Amino acid sequence: MASRVAKGPPPPAAAKTGTDVAEAKKVKVAPVTRREFLFYIWGASIAMILGQSTGILVWFMLPRFREGEFGGVFTGDATKIPEVGTPPANVPAGKYWLSNTEEGIVALYKVCTHLGCLYAWVETAGRFECPCHGSKYERDGTWIEGPAPRSLDRFTLTITLQNGTVLTSNEIGDPIPVPDKNAVSQFTIDTGNRIKRPGRV
Ligand code: FES
């Protein structure tokens, strides 16, 4: 005779242990496919290139030279401009001579165009002379004699007159004619923009 099993409510589930809970919390992480890996590498490379490009752009946009130091812009007013026929003004910080001639005003780079010596103004001779090999230059920097292959280099000069007129050096740096230096309100000399003369002219 088969024994009878009394039916009743199911037995309570066994209490979960700490290990069971931890196991349950484990998240299955799918392995990174080759395609995904390459995608991540590509993304990282793009980010790196963009970062470098931005850095280079910022570097180019920042001013390299401050105003008032060689390579930057120098400003002045009529008091800084010598009278026509008087010795050119020596500005060591900007490595230039500011010279006022019958033809106009020029800013001359202080380095001889022969082998780079510093020439000087010789008042008794009324010209610039280089102590190294004897090159000589007019008040406006034009070559006179000596081994220098070309006249003195000039810097871009911009002159603003009292009446608001703005005059700027042309591409070969010809002197800027100013009838009276006291008509000048302000001038700027860009020592970062050197104009080489085309020869001994
Ligand atoms: S460096 Fe000036 S003449 Fe030679």
Short mmCIF file of C-alpha atoms and ligand atoms in Angstrom, two decimals:
data_model
loop_
_atom_site.label_atom_id
_atom_site.label_comp_id
_atom_site.label_asym_id
_atom_site.label_seq_id
_atom_site.Cartn_x
_atom_site.Cartn_y
_atom_site.Cartn_z
CA MET A 1 0.00 0.00 0.00
CA ALA A 2 1.41 3.30 -1.13
CA SER A 3 2.06 5.71 1.61
CA ARG A 4 0.35 9.00 1.42
CA VAL A 5 2.31 12.24 1.49
CA ALA A 6 0.57 15.06 3.12
CA LYS A 7 0.49 18.20 0.90
CA GLY A 8 1.27 21.47 2.56
CA PRO A 9 2.87 24.87 1.84
CA PRO A 10 6.31 24.73 0.11
CA PRO A 11 9.27 24.90 2.43
CA PRO A 12 10.78 28.39 2.89
CA ALA A 13 13.74 29.17 0.65
CA ALA A 14 17.09 28.89 2.29
CA ALA A 15 18.51 32.22 3.39
CA LYS A 16 21.09 33.69 0.94
CA THR A 17 24.62 33.85 2.20
CA GLY A 18 27.01 36.81 1.68
CA THR A 19 28.79 34.90 -1.08
CA ASP A 20 25.53 34.39 -2.92
CA VAL A 21 24.79 38.14 -2.84
CA ALA A 22 28.26 39.00 -4.11
CA GLU A 23 27.93 36.50 -6.92
CA ALA A 24 24.58 37.96 -7.84
CA LYS A 25 26.08 41.43 -8.05
CA LYS A 26 28.77 40.36 -10.46
CA VAL A 27 28.20 41.97 -13.81
CA LYS A 28 29.15 40.06 -16.79
CA VAL A 29 31.47 42.20 -18.93
CA ALA A 30 31.59 41.32 -22.56
CA PRO A 31 35.13 41.13 -23.92
CA VAL A 32 36.27 44.08 -26.09
CA THR A 33 36.17 43.13 -29.70
CA ARG A 34 38.97 43.93 -32.12
CA ARG A 35 36.70 46.40 -33.85
CA GLU A 36 35.90 48.24 -30.60
CA PHE A 37 39.56 48.29 -29.63
CA LEU A 38 40.52 49.90 -32.93
CA PHE A 39 37.72 52.40 -32.52
CA TYR A 40 39.05 53.44 -29.10
CA ILE A 41 42.58 53.79 -30.47
CA TRP A 42 41.28 55.88 -33.35
CA GLY A 43 39.33 58.14 -30.95
CA ALA A 44 42.34 58.61 -28.71
CA SER A 45 44.52 59.50 -31.71
CA ILE A 46 42.03 62.09 -32.95
CA ALA A 47 41.83 63.63 -29.47
CA MET A 48 45.61 63.81 -29.28
CA ILE A 49 45.91 65.44 -32.73
CA LEU A 50 43.20 67.96 -31.86
CA GLY A 51 44.96 68.79 -28.60
CA GLN A 52 48.28 69.34 -30.37
CA SER A 53 46.66 71.45 -33.10
CA THR A 54 44.97 73.64 -30.51
CA GLY A 55 48.26 74.08 -28.67
CA ILE A 56 50.09 75.08 -31.85
CA LEU A 57 47.30 77.49 -32.80
CA VAL A 58 47.41 79.19 -29.39
CA TRP A 59 51.21 79.38 -29.62
CA PHE A 60 50.99 81.13 -32.98
CA MET A 61 48.31 83.53 -31.75
CA LEU A 62 50.24 84.64 -28.71
CA PRO A 63 52.43 87.68 -29.25
CA ARG A 64 56.04 86.52 -29.46
CA PHE A 65 57.52 89.83 -28.42
CA ARG A 66 56.34 92.42 -26.03
CA GLU A 67 56.07 96.04 -26.95
CA GLY A 68 59.33 97.85 -26.31
CA GLU A 69 61.64 94.86 -26.75
CA PHE A 70 63.56 93.95 -29.87
CA GLY A 71 61.36 91.93 -32.18
CA GLY A 72 58.30 93.86 -31.03
CA VAL A 73 56.84 97.29 -31.67
CA PHE A 74 58.33 100.55 -30.41
CA THR A 75 56.27 103.68 -30.16
CA GLY A 76 57.17 107.31 -29.70
CA ASP A 77 56.13 110.85 -30.40
CA ALA A 78 57.69 113.89 -32.08
CA THR A 79 60.12 114.41 -29.20
CA LYS A 80 61.86 111.13 -30.09
CA ILE A 81 62.42 112.15 -33.71
CA PRO A 82 65.65 114.03 -34.45
CA GLU A 83 65.54 117.21 -36.49
CA VAL A 84 66.59 116.97 -40.12
CA GLY A 85 70.37 117.26 -40.32
CA THR A 86 71.00 116.34 -36.68
CA PRO A 87 72.53 113.01 -35.55
CA PRO A 88 70.21 110.03 -35.85
CA ALA A 89 68.66 108.78 -32.61
CA ASN A 90 70.26 105.61 -31.27
CA VAL A 91 67.79 103.14 -29.72
CA PRO A 92 69.80 100.15 -28.41
CA ALA A 93 66.76 98.33 -27.01
CA GLY A 94 65.21 98.23 -30.46
CA LYS A 95 68.53 97.80 -32.30
CA TYR A 96 67.71 100.67 -34.60
CA TRP A 97 68.69 104.20 -35.51
CA LEU A 98 65.89 106.66 -36.16
CA SER A 99 67.10 109.01 -38.84
CA ASN A 100 65.43 112.12 -40.23
CA THR A 101 66.65 113.03 -43.69
CA GLU A 102 65.71 115.50 -46.42
CA GLU A 103 63.71 112.67 -48.02
CA GLY A 104 61.94 111.62 -44.85
CA ILE A 105 62.21 109.46 -41.75
CA VAL A 106 63.65 105.93 -41.63
CA ALA A 107 64.34 103.37 -38.93
CA LEU A 108 67.62 101.57 -39.69
CA TYR A 109 68.61 98.15 -38.35
CA LYS A 110 71.85 98.58 -36.41
CA VAL A 111 73.68 95.66 -38.01
CA CYS A 112 76.03 96.08 -40.96
CA THR A 113 74.86 94.18 -44.04
CA HIS A 114 78.37 92.88 -44.70
CA LEU A 115 79.21 90.50 -41.84
CA GLY A 116 77.01 91.74 -39.05
CA CYS A 117 79.15 94.21 -37.09
CA LEU A 118 77.55 97.14 -35.33
CA TYR A 119 78.23 100.30 -37.26
CA ALA A 120 78.19 103.76 -35.70
CA TRP A 121 77.23 107.29 -36.58
CA VAL A 122 80.31 109.45 -37.21
CA GLU A 123 79.19 113.02 -36.80
CA THR A 124 82.38 114.54 -38.22
CA ALA A 125 81.87 112.60 -41.44
CA GLY A 126 78.08 112.91 -41.42
CA ARG A 127 77.58 109.21 -42.15
CA PHE A 128 77.47 105.74 -40.64
CA GLU A 129 80.72 103.77 -40.63
CA CYS A 130 81.39 100.15 -39.84
CA PRO A 131 84.55 99.54 -37.77
CA CYS A 132 85.09 96.01 -39.09
CA HIS A 133 85.78 96.37 -42.82
CA GLY A 134 85.03 99.99 -43.51
CA SER A 135 81.58 99.98 -45.10
CA LYS A 136 80.01 103.42 -45.07
CA TYR A 137 76.40 104.48 -45.36
CA GLU A 138 74.44 107.67 -45.84
CA ARG A 139 72.18 109.09 -43.16
CA ASP A 140 69.26 107.21 -44.70
CA GLY A 141 71.26 103.96 -44.78
CA THR A 142 72.20 104.03 -48.45
CA TRP A 143 75.53 102.31 -49.18
CA ILE A 144 78.43 104.65 -50.00
CA GLU A 145 81.47 102.39 -50.13
CA GLY A 146 82.99 99.23 -48.68
CA PRO A 147 82.30 95.50 -48.98
CA ALA A 148 78.67 95.61 -47.78
CA PRO A 149 76.52 94.03 -50.51
CA ARG A 150 73.51 96.26 -49.90
CA SER A 151 72.33 99.36 -48.10
CA LEU A 152 71.24 99.13 -44.48
CA ASP A 153 68.10 97.20 -43.66
CA ARG A 154 65.11 99.17 -42.43
CA PHE A 155 62.18 98.45 -40.16
CA THR A 156 58.57 99.08 -41.02
CA LEU A 157 57.67 102.53 -39.77
CA THR A 158 54.19 103.94 -39.33
CA ILE A 159 53.66 107.62 -38.67
CA THR A 160 50.42 109.20 -37.54
CA LEU A 161 50.23 112.94 -38.11
CA GLN A 162 48.38 115.42 -35.90
CA ASN A 163 45.69 115.70 -38.59
CA GLY A 164 45.04 111.95 -38.44
CA THR A 165 46.88 111.01 -41.62
CA VAL A 166 48.64 107.66 -41.32
CA LEU A 167 51.78 107.02 -43.36
CA THR A 168 53.46 103.61 -43.56
CA SER A 169 56.69 102.37 -45.11
CA ASN A 170 56.36 100.92 -48.58
CA GLU A 171 57.62 97.44 -49.43
CA ILE A 172 61.20 98.64 -49.93
CA GLY A 173 61.20 100.86 -46.85
CA ASP A 174 61.65 104.23 -48.53
CA PRO A 175 61.88 107.20 -46.14
CA ILE A 176 58.51 108.58 -45.09
CA PRO A 177 58.32 112.26 -46.01
CA VAL A 178 57.16 114.45 -43.15
CA PRO A 179 57.27 118.21 -43.71
CA ASP A 180 57.81 118.96 -40.04
CA LYS A 181 58.54 116.42 -37.33
CA ASN A 182 56.31 118.41 -34.96
CA ALA A 183 53.40 117.46 -37.18
CA VAL A 184 53.88 113.88 -35.97
CA SER A 185 51.46 112.71 -33.32
CA GLN A 186 52.91 109.23 -32.91
CA PHE A 187 55.12 106.75 -34.69
CA THR A 188 55.54 103.00 -34.38
CA ILE A 189 58.49 100.91 -35.47
CA ASP A 190 57.98 97.20 -35.97
CA THR A 191 61.37 95.62 -35.25
CA GLY A 192 59.90 92.24 -36.15
CA ASN A 193 59.51 93.34 -39.74
CA ARG A 194 62.91 94.01 -41.30
CA ILE A 195 63.03 95.25 -44.87
CA LYS A 196 66.12 94.25 -46.81
CA ARG A 197 67.25 96.72 -49.42
CA PRO A 198 67.44 95.30 -52.93
CA GLY A 199 71.14 96.22 -53.28
CA ARG A 200 73.41 99.21 -52.83
CA VAL A 201 70.55 101.60 -53.41
S1 FES B 1 80.85 93.86 -41.11
FE1 FES B 1 80.65 95.91 -41.65
S2 FES B 1 82.01 96.17 -43.26
FE2 FES B 1 82.24 94.11 -42.74
#
